[in-house]
Coordinates of C-alpha atoms in Angstrom, one line a residue:
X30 CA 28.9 35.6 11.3
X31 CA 27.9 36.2 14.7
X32 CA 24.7 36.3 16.4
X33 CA 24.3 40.4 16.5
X34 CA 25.8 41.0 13.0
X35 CA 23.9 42.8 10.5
X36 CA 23.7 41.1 7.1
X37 CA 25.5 43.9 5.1
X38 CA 28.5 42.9 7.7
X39 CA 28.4 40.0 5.8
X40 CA 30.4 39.3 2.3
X41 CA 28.0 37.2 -0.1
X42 CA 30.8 35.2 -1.5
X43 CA 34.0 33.5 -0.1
X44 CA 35.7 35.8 -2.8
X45 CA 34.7 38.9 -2.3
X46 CA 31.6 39.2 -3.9
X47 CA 28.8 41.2 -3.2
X48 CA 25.8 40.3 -4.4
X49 CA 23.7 41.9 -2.5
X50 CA 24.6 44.3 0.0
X51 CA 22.1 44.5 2.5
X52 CA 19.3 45.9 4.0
X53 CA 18.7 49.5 3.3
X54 CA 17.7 52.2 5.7
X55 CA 14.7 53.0 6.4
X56 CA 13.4 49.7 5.8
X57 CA 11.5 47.9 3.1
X58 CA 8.3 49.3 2.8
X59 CA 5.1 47.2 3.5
X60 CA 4.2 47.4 -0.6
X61 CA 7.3 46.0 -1.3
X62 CA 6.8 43.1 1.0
X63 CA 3.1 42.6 -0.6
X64 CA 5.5 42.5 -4.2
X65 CA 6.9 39.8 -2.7
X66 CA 4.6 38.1 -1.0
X67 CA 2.9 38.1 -4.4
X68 CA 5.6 36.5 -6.2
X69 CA 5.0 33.5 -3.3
X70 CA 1.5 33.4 -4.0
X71 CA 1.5 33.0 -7.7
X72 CA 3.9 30.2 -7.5
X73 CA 1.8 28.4 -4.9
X74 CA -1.3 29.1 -6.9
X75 CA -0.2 27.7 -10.0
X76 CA 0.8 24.4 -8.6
X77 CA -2.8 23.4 -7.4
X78 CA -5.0 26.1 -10.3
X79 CA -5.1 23.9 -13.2
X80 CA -6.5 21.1 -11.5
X81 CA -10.2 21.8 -11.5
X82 CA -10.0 23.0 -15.3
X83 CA -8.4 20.0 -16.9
X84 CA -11.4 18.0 -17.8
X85 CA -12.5 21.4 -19.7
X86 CA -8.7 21.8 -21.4
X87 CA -8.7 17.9 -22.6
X88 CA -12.3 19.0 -24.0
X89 CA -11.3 21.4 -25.5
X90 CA -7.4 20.4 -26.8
X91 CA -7.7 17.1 -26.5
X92 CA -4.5 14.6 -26.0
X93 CA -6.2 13.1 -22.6
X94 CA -3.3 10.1 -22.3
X95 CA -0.9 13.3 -21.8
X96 CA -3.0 14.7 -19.2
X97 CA -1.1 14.4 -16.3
X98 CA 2.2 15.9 -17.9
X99 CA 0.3 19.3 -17.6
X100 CA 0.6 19.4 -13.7
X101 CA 3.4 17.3 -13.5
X102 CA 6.1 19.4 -15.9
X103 CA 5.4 21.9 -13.5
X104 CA 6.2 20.4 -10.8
X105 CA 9.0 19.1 -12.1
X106 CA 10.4 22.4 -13.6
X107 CA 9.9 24.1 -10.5
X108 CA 11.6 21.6 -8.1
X109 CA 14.8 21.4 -10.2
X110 CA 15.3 25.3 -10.9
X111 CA 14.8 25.7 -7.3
X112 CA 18.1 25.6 -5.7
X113 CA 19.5 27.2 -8.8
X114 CA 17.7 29.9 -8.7
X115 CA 18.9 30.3 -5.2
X116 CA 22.1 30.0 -5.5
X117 CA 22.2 32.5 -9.1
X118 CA 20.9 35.0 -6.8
X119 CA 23.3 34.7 -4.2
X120 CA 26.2 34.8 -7.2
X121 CA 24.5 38.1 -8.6
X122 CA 21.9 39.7 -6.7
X123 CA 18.3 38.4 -5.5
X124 CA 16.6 41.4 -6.2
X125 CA 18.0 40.7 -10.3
X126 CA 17.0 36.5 -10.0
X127 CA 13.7 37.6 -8.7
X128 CA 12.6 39.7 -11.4
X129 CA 13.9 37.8 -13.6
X130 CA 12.3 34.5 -12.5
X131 CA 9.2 36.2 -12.3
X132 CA 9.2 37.6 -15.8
X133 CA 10.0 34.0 -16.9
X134 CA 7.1 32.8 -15.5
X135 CA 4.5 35.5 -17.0
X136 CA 6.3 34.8 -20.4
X137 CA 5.1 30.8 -19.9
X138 CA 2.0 32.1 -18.3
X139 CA 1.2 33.8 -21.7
X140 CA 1.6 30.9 -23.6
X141 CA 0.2 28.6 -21.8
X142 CA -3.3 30.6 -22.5
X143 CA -2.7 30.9 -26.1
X144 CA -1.6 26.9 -26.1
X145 CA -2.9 25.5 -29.3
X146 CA -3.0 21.3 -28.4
X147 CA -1.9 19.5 -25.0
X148 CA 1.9 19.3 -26.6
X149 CA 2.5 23.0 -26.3
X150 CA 0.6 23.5 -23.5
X151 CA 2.8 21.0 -21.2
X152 CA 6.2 22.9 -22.5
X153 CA 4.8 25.8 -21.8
X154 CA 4.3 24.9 -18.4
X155 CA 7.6 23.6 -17.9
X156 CA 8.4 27.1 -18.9
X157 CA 6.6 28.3 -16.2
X158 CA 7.7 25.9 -14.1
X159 CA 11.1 27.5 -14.6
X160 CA 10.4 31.0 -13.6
X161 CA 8.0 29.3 -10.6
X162 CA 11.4 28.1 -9.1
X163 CA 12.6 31.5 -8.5
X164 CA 9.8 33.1 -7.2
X165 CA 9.5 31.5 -3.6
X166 CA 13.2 31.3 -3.1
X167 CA 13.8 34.6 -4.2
X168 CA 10.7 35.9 -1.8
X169 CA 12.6 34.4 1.1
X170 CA 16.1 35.4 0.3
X171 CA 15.3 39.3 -0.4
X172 CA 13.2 38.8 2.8
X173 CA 16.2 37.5 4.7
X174 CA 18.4 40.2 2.9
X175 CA 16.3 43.2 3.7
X176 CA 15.2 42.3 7.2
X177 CA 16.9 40.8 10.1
X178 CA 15.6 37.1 11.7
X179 CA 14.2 39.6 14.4
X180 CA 12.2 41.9 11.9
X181 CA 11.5 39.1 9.8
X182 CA 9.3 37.2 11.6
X183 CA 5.9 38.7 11.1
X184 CA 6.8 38.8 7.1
X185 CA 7.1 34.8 7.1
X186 CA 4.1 34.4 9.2
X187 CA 2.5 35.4 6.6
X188 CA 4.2 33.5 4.1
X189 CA 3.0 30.3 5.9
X190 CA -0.8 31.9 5.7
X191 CA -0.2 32.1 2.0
X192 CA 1.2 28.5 1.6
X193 CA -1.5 26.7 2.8
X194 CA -4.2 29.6 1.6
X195 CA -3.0 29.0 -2.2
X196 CA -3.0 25.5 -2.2
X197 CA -6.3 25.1 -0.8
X198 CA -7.8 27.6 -2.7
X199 CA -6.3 26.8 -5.8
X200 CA -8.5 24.2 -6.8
X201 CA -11.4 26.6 -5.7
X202 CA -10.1 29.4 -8.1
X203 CA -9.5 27.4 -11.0
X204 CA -12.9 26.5 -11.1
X205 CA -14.4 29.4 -10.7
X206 CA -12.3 30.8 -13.4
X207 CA -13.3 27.8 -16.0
X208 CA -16.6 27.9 -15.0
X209 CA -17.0 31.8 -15.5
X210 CA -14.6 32.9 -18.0
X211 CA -12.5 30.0 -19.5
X212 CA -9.8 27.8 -19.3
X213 CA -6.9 30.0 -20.4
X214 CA -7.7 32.7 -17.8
X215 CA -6.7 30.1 -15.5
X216 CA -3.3 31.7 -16.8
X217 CA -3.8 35.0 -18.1
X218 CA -4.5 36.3 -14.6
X219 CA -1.6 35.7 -13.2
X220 CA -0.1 38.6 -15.8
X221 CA -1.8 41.4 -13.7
X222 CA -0.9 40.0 -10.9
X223 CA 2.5 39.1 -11.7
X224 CA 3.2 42.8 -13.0
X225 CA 2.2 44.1 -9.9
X226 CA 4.9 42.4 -8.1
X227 CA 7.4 42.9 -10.7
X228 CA 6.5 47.0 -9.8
X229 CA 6.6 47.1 -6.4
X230 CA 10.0 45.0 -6.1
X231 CA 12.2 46.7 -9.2
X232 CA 11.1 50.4 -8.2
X233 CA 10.9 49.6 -4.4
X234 CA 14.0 47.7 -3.5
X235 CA 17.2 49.4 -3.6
X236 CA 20.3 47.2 -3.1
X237 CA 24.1 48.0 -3.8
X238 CA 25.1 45.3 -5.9
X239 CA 28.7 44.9 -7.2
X240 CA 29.7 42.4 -10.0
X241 CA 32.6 39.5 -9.7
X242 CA 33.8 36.6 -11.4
X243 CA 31.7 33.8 -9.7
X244 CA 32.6 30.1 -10.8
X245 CA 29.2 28.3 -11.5
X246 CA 29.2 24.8 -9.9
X247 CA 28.1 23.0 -13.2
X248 CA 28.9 19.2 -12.0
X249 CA 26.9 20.1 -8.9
X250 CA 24.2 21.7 -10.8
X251 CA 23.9 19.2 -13.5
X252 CA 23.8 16.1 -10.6
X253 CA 21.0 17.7 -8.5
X254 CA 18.7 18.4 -11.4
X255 CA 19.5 14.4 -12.2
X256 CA 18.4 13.5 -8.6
X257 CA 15.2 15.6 -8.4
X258 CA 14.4 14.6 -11.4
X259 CA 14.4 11.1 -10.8
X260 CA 13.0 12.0 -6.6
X261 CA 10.1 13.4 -9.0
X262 CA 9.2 11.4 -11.3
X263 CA 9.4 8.3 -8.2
X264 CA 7.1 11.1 -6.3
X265 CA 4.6 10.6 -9.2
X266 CA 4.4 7.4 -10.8
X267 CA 5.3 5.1 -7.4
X268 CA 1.9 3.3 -6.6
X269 CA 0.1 4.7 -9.3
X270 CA 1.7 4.9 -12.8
X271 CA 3.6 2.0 -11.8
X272 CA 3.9 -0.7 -9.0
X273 CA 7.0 0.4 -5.9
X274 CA 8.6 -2.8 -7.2
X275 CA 8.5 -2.3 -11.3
X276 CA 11.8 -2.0 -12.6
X277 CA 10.8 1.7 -13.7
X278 CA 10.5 2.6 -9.9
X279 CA 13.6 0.8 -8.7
X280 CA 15.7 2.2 -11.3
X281 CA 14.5 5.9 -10.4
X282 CA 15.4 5.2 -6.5
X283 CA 18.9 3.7 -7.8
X284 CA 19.9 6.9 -10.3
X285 CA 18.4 9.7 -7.6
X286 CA 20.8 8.0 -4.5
X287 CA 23.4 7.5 -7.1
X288 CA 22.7 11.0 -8.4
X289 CA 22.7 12.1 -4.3
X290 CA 26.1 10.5 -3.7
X291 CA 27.7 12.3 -6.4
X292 CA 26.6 15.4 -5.8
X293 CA 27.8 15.7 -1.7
X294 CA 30.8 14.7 -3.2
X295 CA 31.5 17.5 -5.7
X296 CA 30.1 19.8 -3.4
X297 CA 32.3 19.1 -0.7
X298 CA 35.0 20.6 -3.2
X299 CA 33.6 23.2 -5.4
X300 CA 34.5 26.8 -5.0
X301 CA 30.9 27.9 -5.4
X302 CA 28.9 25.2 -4.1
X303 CA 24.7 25.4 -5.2
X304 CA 24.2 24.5 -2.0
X305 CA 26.7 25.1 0.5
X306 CA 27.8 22.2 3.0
X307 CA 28.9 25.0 5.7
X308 CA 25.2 25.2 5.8
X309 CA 24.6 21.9 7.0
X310 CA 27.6 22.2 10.0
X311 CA 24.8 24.4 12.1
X312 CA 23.0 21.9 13.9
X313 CA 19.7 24.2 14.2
X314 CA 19.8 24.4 10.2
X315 CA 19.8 20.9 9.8
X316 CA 17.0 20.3 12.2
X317 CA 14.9 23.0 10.4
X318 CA 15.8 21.3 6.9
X319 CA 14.2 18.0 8.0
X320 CA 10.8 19.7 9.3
X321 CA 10.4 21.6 6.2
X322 CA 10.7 17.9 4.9
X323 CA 8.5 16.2 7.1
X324 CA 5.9 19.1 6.9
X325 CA 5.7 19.1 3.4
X326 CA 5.1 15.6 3.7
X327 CA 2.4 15.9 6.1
X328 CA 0.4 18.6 5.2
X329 CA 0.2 17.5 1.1
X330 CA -0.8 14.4 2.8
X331 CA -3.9 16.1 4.6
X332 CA -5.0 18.2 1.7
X333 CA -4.5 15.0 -0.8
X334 CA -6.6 12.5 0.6
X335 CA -9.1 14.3 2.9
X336 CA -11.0 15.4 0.6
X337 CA -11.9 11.8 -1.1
X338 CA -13.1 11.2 1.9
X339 CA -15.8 14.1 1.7
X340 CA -16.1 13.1 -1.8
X341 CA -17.2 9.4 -1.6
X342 CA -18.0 8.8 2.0
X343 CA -19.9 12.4 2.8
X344 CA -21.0 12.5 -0.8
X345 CA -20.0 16.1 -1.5
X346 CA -18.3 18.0 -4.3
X347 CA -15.4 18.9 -5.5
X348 CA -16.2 22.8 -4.1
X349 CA -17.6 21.2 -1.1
X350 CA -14.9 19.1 0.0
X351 CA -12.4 21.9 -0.7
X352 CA -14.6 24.2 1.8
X353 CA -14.7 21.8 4.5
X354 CA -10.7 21.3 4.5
X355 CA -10.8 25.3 6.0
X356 CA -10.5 24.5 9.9
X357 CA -7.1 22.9 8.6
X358 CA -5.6 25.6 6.6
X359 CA -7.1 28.3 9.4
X360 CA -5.4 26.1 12.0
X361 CA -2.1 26.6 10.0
X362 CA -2.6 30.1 9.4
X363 CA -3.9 31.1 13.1
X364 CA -0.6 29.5 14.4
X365 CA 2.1 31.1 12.0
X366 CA 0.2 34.4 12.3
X367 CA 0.9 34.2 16.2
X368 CA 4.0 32.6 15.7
X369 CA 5.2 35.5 13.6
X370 CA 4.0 38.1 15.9
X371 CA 5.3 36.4 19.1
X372 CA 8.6 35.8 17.9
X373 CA 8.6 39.2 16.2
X374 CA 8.2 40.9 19.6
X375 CA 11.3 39.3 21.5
X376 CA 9.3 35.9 22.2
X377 CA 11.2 32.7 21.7
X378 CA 10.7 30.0 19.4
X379 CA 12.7 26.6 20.7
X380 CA 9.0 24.9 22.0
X381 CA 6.8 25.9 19.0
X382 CA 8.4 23.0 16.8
X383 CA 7.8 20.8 20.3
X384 CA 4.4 21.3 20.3
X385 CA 3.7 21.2 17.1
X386 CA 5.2 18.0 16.6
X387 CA 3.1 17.1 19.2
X388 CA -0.2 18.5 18.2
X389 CA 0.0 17.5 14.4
X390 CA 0.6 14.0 15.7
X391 CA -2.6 13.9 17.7
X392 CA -4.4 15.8 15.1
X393 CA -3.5 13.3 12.5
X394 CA -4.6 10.4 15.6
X395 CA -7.9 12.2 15.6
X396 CA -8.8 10.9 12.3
X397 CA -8.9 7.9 13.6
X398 CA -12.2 8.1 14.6
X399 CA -14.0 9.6 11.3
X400 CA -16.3 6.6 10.1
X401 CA -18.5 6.2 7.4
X402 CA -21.4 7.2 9.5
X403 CA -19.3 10.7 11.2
X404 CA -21.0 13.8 10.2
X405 CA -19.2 16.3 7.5
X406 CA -19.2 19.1 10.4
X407 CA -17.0 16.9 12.2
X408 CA -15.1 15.2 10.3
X409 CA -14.3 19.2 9.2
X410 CA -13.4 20.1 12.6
X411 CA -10.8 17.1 13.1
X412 CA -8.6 18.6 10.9
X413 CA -8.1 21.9 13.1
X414 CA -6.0 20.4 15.4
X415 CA -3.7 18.6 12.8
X416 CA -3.5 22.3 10.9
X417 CA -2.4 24.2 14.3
X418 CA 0.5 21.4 14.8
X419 CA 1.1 21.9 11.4
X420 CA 1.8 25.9 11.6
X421 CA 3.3 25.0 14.6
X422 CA 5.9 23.4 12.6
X423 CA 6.0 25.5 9.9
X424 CA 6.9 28.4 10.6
X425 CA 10.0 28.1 13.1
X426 CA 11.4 25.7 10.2
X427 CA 11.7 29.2 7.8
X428 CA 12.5 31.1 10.9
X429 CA 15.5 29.1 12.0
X430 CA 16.4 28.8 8.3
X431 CA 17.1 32.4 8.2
X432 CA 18.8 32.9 11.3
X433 CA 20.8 30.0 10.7
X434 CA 22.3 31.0 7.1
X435 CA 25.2 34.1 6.8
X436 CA 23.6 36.8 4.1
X437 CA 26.5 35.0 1.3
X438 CA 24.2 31.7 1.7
X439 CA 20.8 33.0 2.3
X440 CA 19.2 32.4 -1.4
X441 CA 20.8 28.4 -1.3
X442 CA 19.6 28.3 2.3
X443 CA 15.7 29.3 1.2
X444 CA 16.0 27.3 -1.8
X445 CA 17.4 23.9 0.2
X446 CA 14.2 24.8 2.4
X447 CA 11.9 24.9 -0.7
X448 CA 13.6 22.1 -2.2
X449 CA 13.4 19.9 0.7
X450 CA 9.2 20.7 1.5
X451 CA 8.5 19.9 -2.0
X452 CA 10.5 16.7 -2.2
X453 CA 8.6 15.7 1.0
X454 CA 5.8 16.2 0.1
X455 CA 6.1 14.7 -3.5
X456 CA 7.3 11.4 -1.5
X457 CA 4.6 11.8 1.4
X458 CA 2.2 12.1 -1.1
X459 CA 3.4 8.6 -3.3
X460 CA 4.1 6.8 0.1
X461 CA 0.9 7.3 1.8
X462 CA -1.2 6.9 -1.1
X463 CA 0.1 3.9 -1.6
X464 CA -1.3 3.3 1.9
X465 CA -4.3 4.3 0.9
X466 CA -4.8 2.7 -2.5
X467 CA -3.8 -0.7 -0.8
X468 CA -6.4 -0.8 2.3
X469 CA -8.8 0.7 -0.2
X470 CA -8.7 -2.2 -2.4
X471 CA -7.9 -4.9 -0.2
X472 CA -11.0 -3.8 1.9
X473 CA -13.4 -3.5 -1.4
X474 CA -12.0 -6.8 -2.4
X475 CA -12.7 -8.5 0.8
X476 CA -16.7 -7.7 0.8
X477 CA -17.1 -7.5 -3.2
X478 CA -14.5 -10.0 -4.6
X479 CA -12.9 -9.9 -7.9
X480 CA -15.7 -7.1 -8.7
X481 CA -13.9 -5.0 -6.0
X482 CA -10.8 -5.3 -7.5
X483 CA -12.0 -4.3 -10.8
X484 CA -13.8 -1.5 -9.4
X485 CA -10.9 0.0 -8.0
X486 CA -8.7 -0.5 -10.3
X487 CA -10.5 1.2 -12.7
X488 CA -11.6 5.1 -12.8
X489 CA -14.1 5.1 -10.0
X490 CA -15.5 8.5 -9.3
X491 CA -17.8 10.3 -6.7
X492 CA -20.7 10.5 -9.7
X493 CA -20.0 6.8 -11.1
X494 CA -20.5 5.4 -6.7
X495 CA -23.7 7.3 -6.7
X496 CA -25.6 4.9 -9.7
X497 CA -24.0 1.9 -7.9
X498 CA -25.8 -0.4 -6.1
X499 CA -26.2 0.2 -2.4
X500 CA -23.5 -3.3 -1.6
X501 CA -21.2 -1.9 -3.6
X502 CA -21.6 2.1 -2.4
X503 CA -21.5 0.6 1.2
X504 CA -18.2 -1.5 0.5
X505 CA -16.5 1.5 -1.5
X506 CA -17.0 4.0 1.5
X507 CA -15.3 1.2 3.8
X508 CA -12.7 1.1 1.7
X509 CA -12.0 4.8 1.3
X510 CA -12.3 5.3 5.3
X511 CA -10.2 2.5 5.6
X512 CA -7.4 4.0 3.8
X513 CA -8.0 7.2 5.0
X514 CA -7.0 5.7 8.5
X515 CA -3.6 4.2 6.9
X516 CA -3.1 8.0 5.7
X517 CA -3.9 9.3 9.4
X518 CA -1.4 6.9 10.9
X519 CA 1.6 7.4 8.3
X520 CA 1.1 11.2 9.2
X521 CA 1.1 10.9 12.6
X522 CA 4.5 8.7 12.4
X523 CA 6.0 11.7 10.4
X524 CA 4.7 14.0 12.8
X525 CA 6.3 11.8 15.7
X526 CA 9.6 12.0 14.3
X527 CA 9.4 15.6 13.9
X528 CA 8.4 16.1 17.8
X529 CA 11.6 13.8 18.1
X530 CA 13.8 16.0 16.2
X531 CA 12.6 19.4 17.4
X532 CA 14.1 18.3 20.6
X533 CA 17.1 19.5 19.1
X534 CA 16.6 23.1 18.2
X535 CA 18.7 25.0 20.7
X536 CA 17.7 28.8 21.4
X537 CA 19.9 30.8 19.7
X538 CA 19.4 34.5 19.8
X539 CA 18.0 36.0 16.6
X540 CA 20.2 38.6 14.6
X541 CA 19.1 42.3 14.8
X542 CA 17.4 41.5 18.3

């Protein structure tokens, strides 16, 4: 498709089919963008929610050796229906995928509140998980449907003020929610919520769609889910669960590349590809696909292991912590907001990435220099600068995205993007804090001995340092600065090779402009 085509110029499948026929005239209303933007929110939300109220669900339904099956079937759910999803809805209409994804979810959301013992409760999530794989890739593909790259950029600005927004402030809703209703509204609330978005988008979009005979790509489908699966479950246990060099670990690293192999190959001959390898011929797509990696990788990172440090080195809690990580999800929301708008006007976009490589590199430097001694008001305001290269970064990643992908492709272009950011961050997050655990120990070990290693090892939190003795308080905060640092120079690699790469983003015009 060429640069000034409109997307309904474009047929949605090499067939003939039309999944979607695009945008309608006048455009989408601004509701109908908030239905959306909704679905995006909830799927975000959920992911980080059920954090804070986990200690009160164990209480309560027990099964505390399955604990970490609750978040992590989630995850896991949502990371393999992803490019699915994406592709379903190019096959037979995003506006159809997205409503139905979204009902999927509420469905799981419902049972999840009226779980019964920690068995039903993780299934349930995975249930939700499902219909959370839908909802951000469908968000971005009706976006790209119904708007140009031109008219669109405003609309994703705000999407990357939600990302970052919602995973913050998860951990801070959740609690509130346990702490003044219960548990299970931790879930129930996303039904109101959810319905409103399920309104807006089935009585405000209107979109021709015509039915075909699509071929599902089953071998491709059935080999990705393999590979995240195992990407996943390496995401999780590496460094924690299990050593990087158990036999568990290795084997997961040999049946995802395995898995990876297999599937470019099938691809490569499939009528109906999930994810299209025409995509990956545009250089500027590519580019934006390993951003949305690193980025992912980088900002789960930040928003992982900062707050441990306000937690055992500033002595604060859980709320606390959470409130002092806001100078680096405002930095990533200030610079997609004027991202967004710039771009939306006529403004170009080739030097944002540039910079924001840049920034988020000496941002993540910057936290060099917190110490166990640095006040909490500054080690807050280190983290704006890492949050602006990270918006920086963000947002031209789903812009180019867009603008890269012909309207057949765009729901398995937004679901490669989503894929790739939570893979990438899954990996940062099991990389670095391997990084972290490691200097933490070896540091704790060095000034406490065998104790320290004990100590660590075991489940050391913020309330069992503070009736510790002052030695061991003293070499614990070392430790946890010291890894800290390992973190901030990881990130700052990552960020470094995405300054490298955005090199390559060439200026091409966007469509509708």
């Amino acid at each position: 498709m060429t640069a000034g085509a409109r997307p309904e110029e474009a047929m949605d499948s090499p067939a003939g089919t039309k999944a979607d026929s695009a945008r309608p005239d006048p455009p989408p209303s601004r509701l109908v963008i908030l239905g959306l933007l909704l679905g995006i929110v909830l799927a975000t939300l959920d992911g980080t929610v059920v954090g804070t109220a986990l200690p009160t669900i164990v209480g309560d339904l027990g099964g505390l050796d399955h604990l970490s099956w609750v978040i992590t079937a989630y995850l896991l759910t949502t990371a393999v229906t992803t490019p699915i999803w994406g592709k379903l809805g190019d096959l037979y209409g995003h506006k159809y995928g997205y409503l139905t994804s979204i009902t999927v979810f509420l469905i799981g959301s419902v049972l999840c509140g009226v779980a019964q013992d920690m068995g039903q409760l993780i299934a349930f999530r995975a249930l939700q998980g499902i219909g959370a794989g839908g909802l951000f890739v469908g968000a971005l593909a009706l976006i790209g449907t119904l708007l140009t790259p031109a008219e669109a950029g405003r609309a994703q600005s705000l999407i990357g003020v939600l990302l970052p927004a919602a995973m913050i402030g998860g951990p801070l809703v959740g609690g509130f929610l346990t702490d003044q209703l219960d548990w299970r509204w931790v879930f129930y609330v996303n039904v109101p919520v959810g319905a409103v978005a399920l309104a807006l988008v089935g009585f405000g979009v209107r979109l021709r769609a015509t039915r075909a005979e699509p071929r599902i790509d089953l071998a491709g489908a059935g080999l990705l889910t393999g590979a995240i699966l195992a990407l996943t479950l390496l995401g999780s246990w590496a460094g924690t669960t299990y050593a990087w060099s158990s036999p568990q670990i290795i084997g997961l690293a040999v049946v995802s590349a395995v898995a990876l192999a297999a599937f470019v190959r099938v691809e490569r001959r499939a009528p109906e590809p999930v994810v299209p390898p025409r995509l990956f011929r545009d250089r500027n797509f590519t580019v934006a696909q390993v951003l949305s990696f690193v980025t992912g990788a980088a900002m789960l990172a930040a928003a992982s292991y900062l707050p441990q440090y306000m937690q055992f080195v500033r002595d604060m809690s859980s709320t606390e912590s959470g409130l002092l990580l806001l100078p680096l999800m405002l930095g990533m929301m200030g610079a997609q907001l004027v991202i967004g708008r710039r771009v939306g006007d006529g403004g170009h976009y080739r030097l944002y990435p540039i910079a924001g490589g840049a920034l988020a590199a000496a941002g993540a430097l910057a936290l060099l220099t917190l110490g166990t001694t640095t006040s909490a008001p500054v080690a807050s305001g280190l983290t704006l600068l890492l949050g602006v290269g990270i918006g920086c970064l963000m947002q031209p990643a789903m812009l180019i995205t867009m603008n890269s992908a012909e309207s057949r492709d765009m729901g398995a272009a937004s679901g490669t993007q989503t894929l790739l950011r939570t893979i990438g961050g899954s990996l940062g997050v099991a990389v670095l804090g391997s990084v972290y655990t490691g200097r933490l120990t070896a540091t704790v070990t060095d000034e406490l001995g065998a104790d320290g290693a004990r100590l660590t090892g075991g489940e050391l939190t913020p309330e069992l340092l503070r009736d510790l003795p002052e030695p061991v308080r003293h070499a614990v905060r070392t430790g946890v600065v010291d890894g800290l640092h390992g973190v901030a120079l990881g990130t700052a690699t990552l960020c470094a090779l995405a300054f490298a790469v955005s090199w390559l983003v060439r200026e091409v015009p966007l469509r509708g402009r």
